[in-house]
PDB file of C-alpha atoms and ligand atoms in Angstrom:
ATOM      1  CA  MET A   1     -16.500  -7.729  -4.378  1.00 91.00           C
ATOM      2  CA  ASN A   2     -16.761  -4.131  -3.310  1.00 95.00           C
ATOM      3  CA  LEU A   3     -13.814  -1.738  -3.164  1.00 98.00           C
ATOM      4  CA  ARG A   4     -14.253   1.379  -1.081  1.00 97.00           C
ATOM      5  CA  LEU A   5     -12.412   3.897   1.094  1.00 98.00           C
ATOM      6  CA  ALA A   6     -11.180   2.528   4.423  1.00 97.00           C
ATOM      7  CA  LYS A   7     -12.951   3.861   7.520  1.00 96.00           C
ATOM      8  CA  PRO A   8     -11.778   3.900  11.162  1.00 95.00           C
ATOM      9  CA  GLU A   9     -14.254   1.115  12.037  1.00 95.00           C
ATOM     10  CA  ASP A  10     -12.512  -1.164   9.480  1.00 95.00           C
ATOM     11  CA  LEU A  11      -9.244  -0.991  11.384  1.00 94.00           C
ATOM     12  CA  PRO A  12      -9.656  -4.134  13.553  1.00 93.00           C
ATOM     13  CA  HIS A  13     -10.339  -6.138  10.368  1.00 94.00           C
ATOM     14  CA  ILE A  14      -7.469  -4.504   8.500  1.00 94.00           C
ATOM     15  CA  GLN A  15      -5.186  -5.274  11.416  1.00 93.00           C
ATOM     16  CA  ALA A  16      -6.376  -8.902  11.474  1.00 92.00           C
ATOM     17  CA  ALA A  17      -5.674  -9.266   7.736  1.00 92.00           C
ATOM     18  CA  ASN A  18      -2.266  -7.683   8.193  1.00 91.00           C
ATOM     19  CA  LEU A  19      -1.390 -10.124  10.990  1.00 91.00           C
ATOM     20  CA  GLN A  20      -2.397 -13.081   8.822  1.00 89.00           C
ATOM     21  CA  ASN A  21      -0.582 -11.921   5.707  1.00 88.00           C
ATOM     22  CA  LEU A  22       2.600 -10.086   6.643  1.00 86.00           C
ATOM     23  CA  PRO A  23       5.422 -10.144   9.176  1.00 86.00           C
ATOM     24  CA  GLU A  24       5.371  -6.337   9.373  1.00 87.00           C
ATOM     25  CA  ASN A  25       2.639  -5.518  11.898  1.00 87.00           C
ATOM     26  CA  TYR A  26       1.681  -2.219  13.418  1.00 88.00           C
ATOM     27  CA  SER A  27      -0.144  -0.840  16.420  1.00 89.00           C
ATOM     28  CA  MET A  28      -3.733   0.363  16.178  1.00 90.00           C
ATOM     29  CA  LYS A  29      -2.396   3.884  16.757  1.00 93.00           C
ATOM     30  CA  PHE A  30      -0.294   3.621  13.606  1.00 91.00           C
ATOM     31  CA  TRP A  31      -3.239   2.491  11.472  1.00 91.00           C
ATOM     32  CA  MET A  32      -5.534   5.105  12.983  1.00 93.00           C
ATOM     33  CA  TYR A  33      -3.014   7.888  12.364  1.00 94.00           C
ATOM     34  CA  HIS A  34      -2.909   7.029   8.674  1.00 94.00           C
ATOM     35  CA  ILE A  35      -6.660   6.786   8.186  1.00 94.00           C
ATOM     36  CA  LEU A  36      -7.343  10.022  10.030  1.00 95.00           C
ATOM     37  CA  THR A  37      -4.485  12.039   8.518  1.00 95.00           C
ATOM     38  CA  TRP A  38      -4.861  10.917   4.880  1.00 96.00           C
ATOM     39  CA  PRO A  39      -8.432   9.612   4.735  1.00 96.00           C
ATOM     40  CA  GLN A  40      -8.718   9.601   0.942  1.00 97.00           C
ATOM     41  CA  ILE A  41      -5.928   7.215  -0.062  1.00 98.00           C
ATOM     42  CA  SER A  42      -6.468   3.996   1.897  1.00 97.00           C
ATOM     43  CA  PHE A  43      -8.946   1.456   0.566  1.00 98.00           C
ATOM     44  CA  VAL A  44     -10.450  -1.909   1.437  1.00 97.00           C
ATOM     45  CA  ALA A  45     -11.946  -4.768  -0.551  1.00 97.00           C
ATOM     46  CA  GLU A  46     -14.952  -6.433   1.066  1.00 97.00           C
ATOM     47  CA  ASP A  47     -16.794  -9.587   0.065  1.00 94.00           C
ATOM     48  CA  ASN A  48     -20.567  -9.794  -0.375  1.00 93.00           C
ATOM     49  CA  LYS A  49     -21.012 -10.247   3.386  1.00 93.00           C
ATOM     50  CA  GLY A  50     -19.038  -7.088   4.132  1.00 92.00           C
ATOM     51  CA  ARG A  51     -15.920  -8.912   5.338  1.00 94.00           C
ATOM     52  CA  ILE A  52     -12.637  -7.154   4.702  1.00 95.00           C
ATOM     53  CA  VAL A  53     -10.551  -9.394   2.432  1.00 95.00           C
ATOM     54  CA  GLY A  54      -7.902  -6.908   1.345  1.00 96.00           C
ATOM     55  CA  TYR A  55      -6.622  -3.427   2.046  1.00 96.00           C
ATOM     56  CA  VAL A  56      -4.094  -0.839   1.001  1.00 97.00           C
ATOM     57  CA  LEU A  57      -2.883   1.625   3.588  1.00 97.00           C
ATOM     58  CA  ALA A  58      -0.982   4.668   2.373  1.00 97.00           C
ATOM     59  CA  ARG A  59       0.322   8.033   3.484  1.00 96.00           C
ATOM     60  CA  VAL A  60       1.642  11.218   1.938  1.00 95.00           C
ATOM     61  CA  LYS A  61       5.203  12.425   2.411  1.00 93.00           C
ATOM     62  CA  ASP A  62       6.178  16.004   1.739  1.00 86.00           C
ATOM     63  CA  PRO A  63       9.038  18.465   2.210  1.00 77.00           C
ATOM     64  CA  ALA A  64       7.821  19.129   5.775  1.00 78.00           C
ATOM     65  CA  ASN A  65       8.966  15.598   6.632  1.00 74.00           C
ATOM     66  CA  LYS A  66      12.164  15.687   4.582  1.00 75.00           C
ATOM     67  CA  ALA A  67      10.773  14.224   1.367  1.00 74.00           C
ATOM     68  CA  PRO A  68      12.070  15.952  -1.777  1.00 80.00           C
ATOM     69  CA  GLU A  69       8.599  16.296  -3.292  1.00 88.00           C
ATOM     70  CA  ILE A  70       5.018  15.559  -2.319  1.00 92.00           C
ATOM     71  CA  HIS A  71       4.450  11.901  -2.981  1.00 95.00           C
ATOM     72  CA  GLY A  72       2.342   8.980  -1.881  1.00 97.00           C
ATOM     73  CA  HIS A  73       3.871   6.068   0.014  1.00 97.00           C
ATOM     74  CA  VAL A  74       2.221   2.672   0.398  1.00 97.00           C
ATOM     75  CA  ASN A  75       2.812   1.402   3.927  1.00 95.00           C
ATOM     76  CA  SER A  76       0.991  -1.899   3.715  1.00 94.00           C
ATOM     77  CA  ILE A  77      -1.096  -3.904   1.281  1.00 96.00           C
ATOM     78  CA  SER A  78      -2.404  -7.424   1.494  1.00 96.00           C
ATOM     79  CA  VAL A  79      -5.174  -9.690   0.287  1.00 96.00           C
ATOM     80  CA  LEU A  80      -6.409 -12.797   2.123  1.00 95.00           C
ATOM     81  CA  ARG A  81      -5.010 -15.971   0.586  1.00 95.00           C
ATOM     82  CA  SER A  82      -8.271 -17.319  -0.826  1.00 95.00           C
ATOM     83  CA  TYR A  83      -8.961 -14.035  -2.612  1.00 96.00           C
ATOM     84  CA  ARG A  84      -5.617 -13.697  -4.377  1.00 97.00           C
ATOM     85  CA  ARG A  85      -5.032 -13.506  -8.135  1.00 97.00           C
ATOM     86  CA  LEU A  86      -8.423 -11.925  -8.679  1.00 97.00           C
ATOM     87  CA  GLY A  87      -6.959  -8.508  -9.420  1.00 97.00           C
ATOM     88  CA  LEU A  88      -7.872  -7.044  -6.029  1.00 98.00           C
ATOM     89  CA  ALA A  89      -4.422  -5.745  -5.074  1.00 98.00           C
ATOM     90  CA  ARG A  90      -3.995  -4.149  -8.482  1.00 98.00           C
ATOM     91  CA  ARG A  91      -7.379  -2.423  -8.191  1.00 98.00           C
ATOM     92  CA  LEU A  92      -6.645  -1.257  -4.620  1.00 98.00           C
ATOM     93  CA  MET A  93      -3.307   0.192  -5.753  1.00 98.00           C
ATOM     94  CA  LEU A  94      -4.904   1.980  -8.712  1.00 98.00           C
ATOM     95  CA  LEU A  95      -7.567   3.564  -6.504  1.00 98.00           C
ATOM     96  CA  SER A  96      -4.943   4.773  -4.049  1.00 98.00           C
ATOM     97  CA  GLN A  97      -2.658   6.067  -6.789  1.00 98.00           C
ATOM     98  CA  GLU A  98      -5.502   7.983  -8.416  1.00 97.00           C
ATOM     99  CA  ALA A  99      -6.412   9.644  -5.114  1.00 97.00           C
ATOM    100  CA  MET A 100      -2.743  10.452  -4.431  1.00 97.00           C
ATOM    101  CA  THR A 101      -2.728  12.357  -7.725  1.00 96.00           C
ATOM    102  CA  THR A 102      -6.087  14.074  -7.583  1.00 96.00           C
ATOM    103  CA  VAL A 103      -6.297  14.872  -3.871  1.00 95.00           C
ATOM    104  CA  TYR A 104      -2.651  15.473  -2.950  1.00 94.00           C
ATOM    105  CA  LYS A 105      -1.027  16.288  -6.328  1.00 93.00           C
ATOM    106  CA  SER A 106       1.568  13.615  -5.628  1.00 95.00           C
ATOM    107  CA  SER A 107       4.261  13.403  -8.261  1.00 94.00           C
ATOM    108  CA  PHE A 108       5.076   9.760  -7.600  1.00 96.00           C
ATOM    109  CA  VAL A 109       4.244   6.815  -5.378  1.00 98.00           C
ATOM    110  CA  SER A 110       6.857   4.811  -3.466  1.00 97.00           C
ATOM    111  CA  LEU A 111       7.007   1.674  -1.349  1.00 98.00           C
ATOM    112  CA  HIS A 112       9.349  -0.873   0.186  1.00 98.00           C
ATOM    113  CA  VAL A 113       9.147  -4.554  -0.606  1.00 98.00           C
ATOM    114  CA  ARG A 114      11.186  -7.510   0.577  1.00 97.00           C
ATOM    115  CA  LYS A 115      13.710  -8.618  -2.000  1.00 97.00           C
ATOM    116  CA  SER A 116      12.315 -12.173  -1.766  1.00 97.00           C
ATOM    117  CA  ASN A 117       8.635 -11.206  -2.225  1.00 97.00           C
ATOM    118  CA  LYS A 118       8.179 -12.354  -5.809  1.00 97.00           C
ATOM    119  CA  ALA A 119       4.382 -11.960  -5.895  1.00 97.00           C
ATOM    120  CA  ALA A 120       4.462  -8.359  -4.669  1.00 98.00           C
ATOM    121  CA  ILE A 121       7.406  -7.402  -6.889  1.00 98.00           C
ATOM    122  CA  SER A 122       5.561  -8.796  -9.887  1.00 98.00           C
ATOM    123  CA  LEU A 123       2.441  -6.836  -8.908  1.00 98.00           C
ATOM    124  CA  TYR A 124       4.364  -3.578  -8.634  1.00 98.00           C
ATOM    125  CA  ARG A 125       6.775  -3.981 -11.540  1.00 98.00           C
ATOM    126  CA  ASP A 126       4.936  -6.059 -14.151  1.00 98.00           C
ATOM    127  CA  SER A 127       1.352  -5.116 -13.464  1.00 98.00           C
ATOM    128  CA  LEU A 128       1.644  -1.497 -12.296  1.00 98.00           C
ATOM    129  CA  GLY A 129       4.896  -0.280 -13.877  1.00 98.00           C
ATOM    130  CA  PHE A 130       6.997   0.524 -10.776  1.00 98.00           C
ATOM    131  CA  ARG A 131      10.786   0.488 -11.058  1.00 98.00           C
ATOM    132  CA  VAL A 132      13.428  -0.262  -8.453  1.00 98.00           C
ATOM    133  CA  ASP A 133      14.951   3.042  -7.322  1.00 97.00           C
ATOM    134  CA  LYS A 134      17.420   1.603  -4.809  1.00 97.00           C
ATOM    135  CA  VAL A 135      18.135  -1.329  -2.549  1.00 98.00           C
ATOM    136  CA  GLU A 136      18.019  -0.591   1.176  1.00 98.00           C
ATOM    137  CA  HIS A 137      20.295  -3.087   2.880  1.00 97.00           C
ATOM    138  CA  LYS A 138      19.000  -4.838   6.005  1.00 97.00           C
ATOM    139  CA  TYR A 139      15.904  -2.641   5.973  1.00 96.00           C
ATOM    140  CA  TYR A 140      13.741  -5.260   7.686  1.00 94.00           C
ATOM    141  CA  GLY A 141      14.039  -6.366  11.300  1.00 92.00           C
ATOM    142  CA  ASP A 142      15.275  -9.832  10.288  1.00 93.00           C
ATOM    143  CA  GLY A 143      18.047  -8.374   8.142  1.00 96.00           C
ATOM    144  CA  GLU A 144      16.434  -8.802   4.725  1.00 96.00           C
ATOM    145  CA  ASP A 145      17.054  -6.105   2.114  1.00 98.00           C
ATOM    146  CA  ALA A 146      14.212  -3.968   0.800  1.00 98.00           C
ATOM    147  CA  LEU A 147      13.708  -2.777  -2.717  1.00 98.00           C
ATOM    148  CA  TYR A 148      12.577   0.837  -2.671  1.00 98.00           C
ATOM    149  CA  MET A 149      10.309   1.063  -5.707  1.00 98.00           C
ATOM    150  CA  ARG A 150       8.619   4.049  -7.255  1.00 98.00           C
ATOM    151  CA  LEU A 151       6.216   4.945 -10.008  1.00 98.00           C
ATOM    152  CA  ASP A 152       5.751   8.407 -11.497  1.00 97.00           C
ATOM    153  CA  LEU A 153       2.139   9.514 -11.373  1.00 96.00           C
ATOM    154  CA  PRO A 154       0.420  11.525 -14.100  1.00 92.00           C
ATOM    155  CA  GLN A 155       0.525  15.238 -13.407  1.00 84.00           C
ATOM    156  CA  GLN A 156      -2.780  17.015 -12.909  1.00 73.00           C
ATOM    157  CA  SER A 157      -3.270  20.310 -14.721  1.00 68.00           C
ATOM    158  CA  SER A 158      -4.407  22.886 -12.163  1.00 60.00           C
TER     159      SER A 158
HETATM  160  C1  COA B 201       1.102  -9.362  -3.121  1.00 67.27           C
HETATM  161  C2  COA B 201      -0.409  -9.470  -2.984  1.00 67.27           C
HETATM  162  C3  COA B 201      -0.935  -8.234  -2.268  1.00 67.27           C
HETATM  163  C4  COA B 201      -1.038  -9.549  -4.385  1.00 67.27           C
HETATM  164  O1  COA B 201      -2.459  -9.544  -4.228  1.00 67.27           O
HETATM  165  P1  COA B 201      -3.446 -10.107  -5.351  1.00 67.27           P
HETATM  166  O2  COA B 201      -4.796  -9.505  -5.118  1.00 67.27           O
HETATM  167  O3  COA B 201      -3.349 -11.571  -5.408  1.00 67.27           O
HETATM  168  O4  COA B 201      -2.798  -9.496  -6.679  1.00 67.27           O
HETATM  169  P2  COA B 201      -3.559  -9.273  -8.074  1.00 67.27           P
HETATM  170  O5  COA B 201      -4.551 -10.367  -8.291  1.00 67.27           O
HETATM  171  O6  COA B 201      -4.075  -7.884  -8.139  1.00 67.27           O
HETATM  172  O7  COA B 201      -2.368  -9.465  -9.096  1.00 67.27           O
HETATM  173  C5  COA B 201      -2.055  -8.499 -10.090  1.00 67.27           C
HETATM  174  C6  COA B 201      -0.781  -8.948 -10.761  1.00 67.27           C
HETATM  175  O8  COA B 201       0.299  -9.035  -9.818  1.00 67.27           O
HETATM  176  C7  COA B 201       1.153 -10.139 -10.158  1.00 67.27           C
HETATM  177  N1  COA B 201       1.044 -11.190  -9.133  1.00 67.27           N
HETATM  178  C8  COA B 201       0.193 -11.242  -8.087  1.00 67.27           C
HETATM  179  N2  COA B 201       0.422 -12.356  -7.362  1.00 67.27           N
HETATM  180  C9  COA B 201       1.418 -13.014  -7.959  1.00 67.27           C
HETATM  181  C10 COA B 201       2.093 -14.240  -7.683  1.00 67.27           C
HETATM  182  N3  COA B 201       1.757 -15.017  -6.634  1.00 67.27           N
HETATM  183  N4  COA B 201       3.096 -14.631  -8.511  1.00 67.27           N
HETATM  184  C11 COA B 201       3.448 -13.871  -9.563  1.00 67.27           C
HETATM  185  N5  COA B 201       2.842 -12.709  -9.905  1.00 67.27           N
HETATM  186  C12 COA B 201       1.846 -12.284  -9.096  1.00 67.27           C
HETATM  187  C13 COA B 201       0.649 -10.646 -11.486  1.00 67.27           C
HETATM  188  O9  COA B 201       1.275  -9.856 -12.492  1.00 67.27           O
HETATM  189  C14 COA B 201      -0.828 -10.315 -11.388  1.00 67.27           C
HETATM  190  O10 COA B 201      -1.471 -10.220 -12.627  1.00 67.27           O
HETATM  191  P3  COA B 201      -2.110 -11.578 -13.269  1.00 67.27           P
HETATM  192  O11 COA B 201      -2.916 -12.251 -12.189  1.00 67.27           O
HETATM  193  O12 COA B 201      -2.942 -11.031 -14.398  1.00 67.27           O
HETATM  194  O13 COA B 201      -0.946 -12.406 -13.702  1.00 67.27           O
HETATM  195  C15 COA B 201      -0.834 -10.771  -2.215  1.00 67.27           C
HETATM  196  O14 COA B 201      -0.118 -11.861  -2.761  1.00 67.27           O
HETATM  197  C16 COA B 201      -0.557 -10.705  -0.717  1.00 67.27           C
HETATM  198  O15 COA B 201      -1.411 -10.258   0.050  1.00 67.27           O
HETATM  199  N6  COA B 201       0.622 -11.181  -0.302  1.00 67.27           N
HETATM  200  C17 COA B 201       1.007 -11.157   1.131  1.00 67.27           C
HETATM  201  C18 COA B 201       1.198  -9.743   1.617  1.00 67.27           C
HETATM  202  C19 COA B 201       2.282  -9.021   0.829  1.00 67.27           C
HETATM  203  O16 COA B 201       3.304  -9.597   0.450  1.00 67.27           O
HETATM  204  N7  COA B 201       2.075  -7.706   0.614  1.00 67.27           N
HETATM  205  C20 COA B 201       3.028  -6.861  -0.086  1.00 67.27           C
HETATM  206  C21 COA B 201       4.009  -6.303   0.877  1.00 67.27           C
HETATM  207  S1  COA B 201       5.160  -5.196   0.082  1.00 67.27           S
END
C-alpha cells in the first residue's frame, strides 16, 4: 500500500470512492478547488496496482474566511470497505495533520462527523485524540446532528 499526495488526475477515483462510501458527495469543481488551493494536505492510499482505495481531502481555514485562527479542516475521508481496519485512515489523517502544521502553521484540525458514525468517531477520538467541541444540530441534509471535533496540533518553532 502506498500513501502519497493527491493529484488532480486522482480526482475521478477519489470521487468514485466518495460515492461508494459516503452520503455526502461533491461536484468535481469542489474537489478540484481543494486540491489546487491546498495541494499539500490531501492524500490518497493506492494498492499495488495503483488503484485509489482511500483518500483524505482537507482545506485550510483562516481569519480571511471568518475562522478565529489558521487551522486545517478535513472535508472528507474514506477507505474502500475491503481495505478497512488496516490503519489506512489513521495514516492518511496523520499525513494531512503533519502537513497542516508544517506547511500552513495550523494550530488545530477540525471536522464534522455524523453522530451515528461510530467507526469514524472512534478513529478520531480513540485513535487520533480529537475531542468533541460542539454538537451542530441538524447539520446534515437528512436532519442528523454533527459532532464538530477538533484536535490541537503541535506548534512549530519558527
Ligand atoms: C471511518 C473510516 C474512514 C475508517 O477507515 P479505516 O482505514 O478502516 O480506519 P483505520 O484502520 O485507520 O482505523 C484506525 C482506528 O480507528 C478506529 N476504527 C476504525 N474503524 C472502526 C470500526 N469499524 N469500529 C470501531 N472503531 C473503528 C479504531 O480505533 C482503529 O484502530 P484499531 O483498528 O487499531 O482498533 C472507514 O470506516 C470509512 O471509510 N467509513 C465510511 C466513510 C466515513 O464514514 N468517513 C468518515 C466521515 S466523517
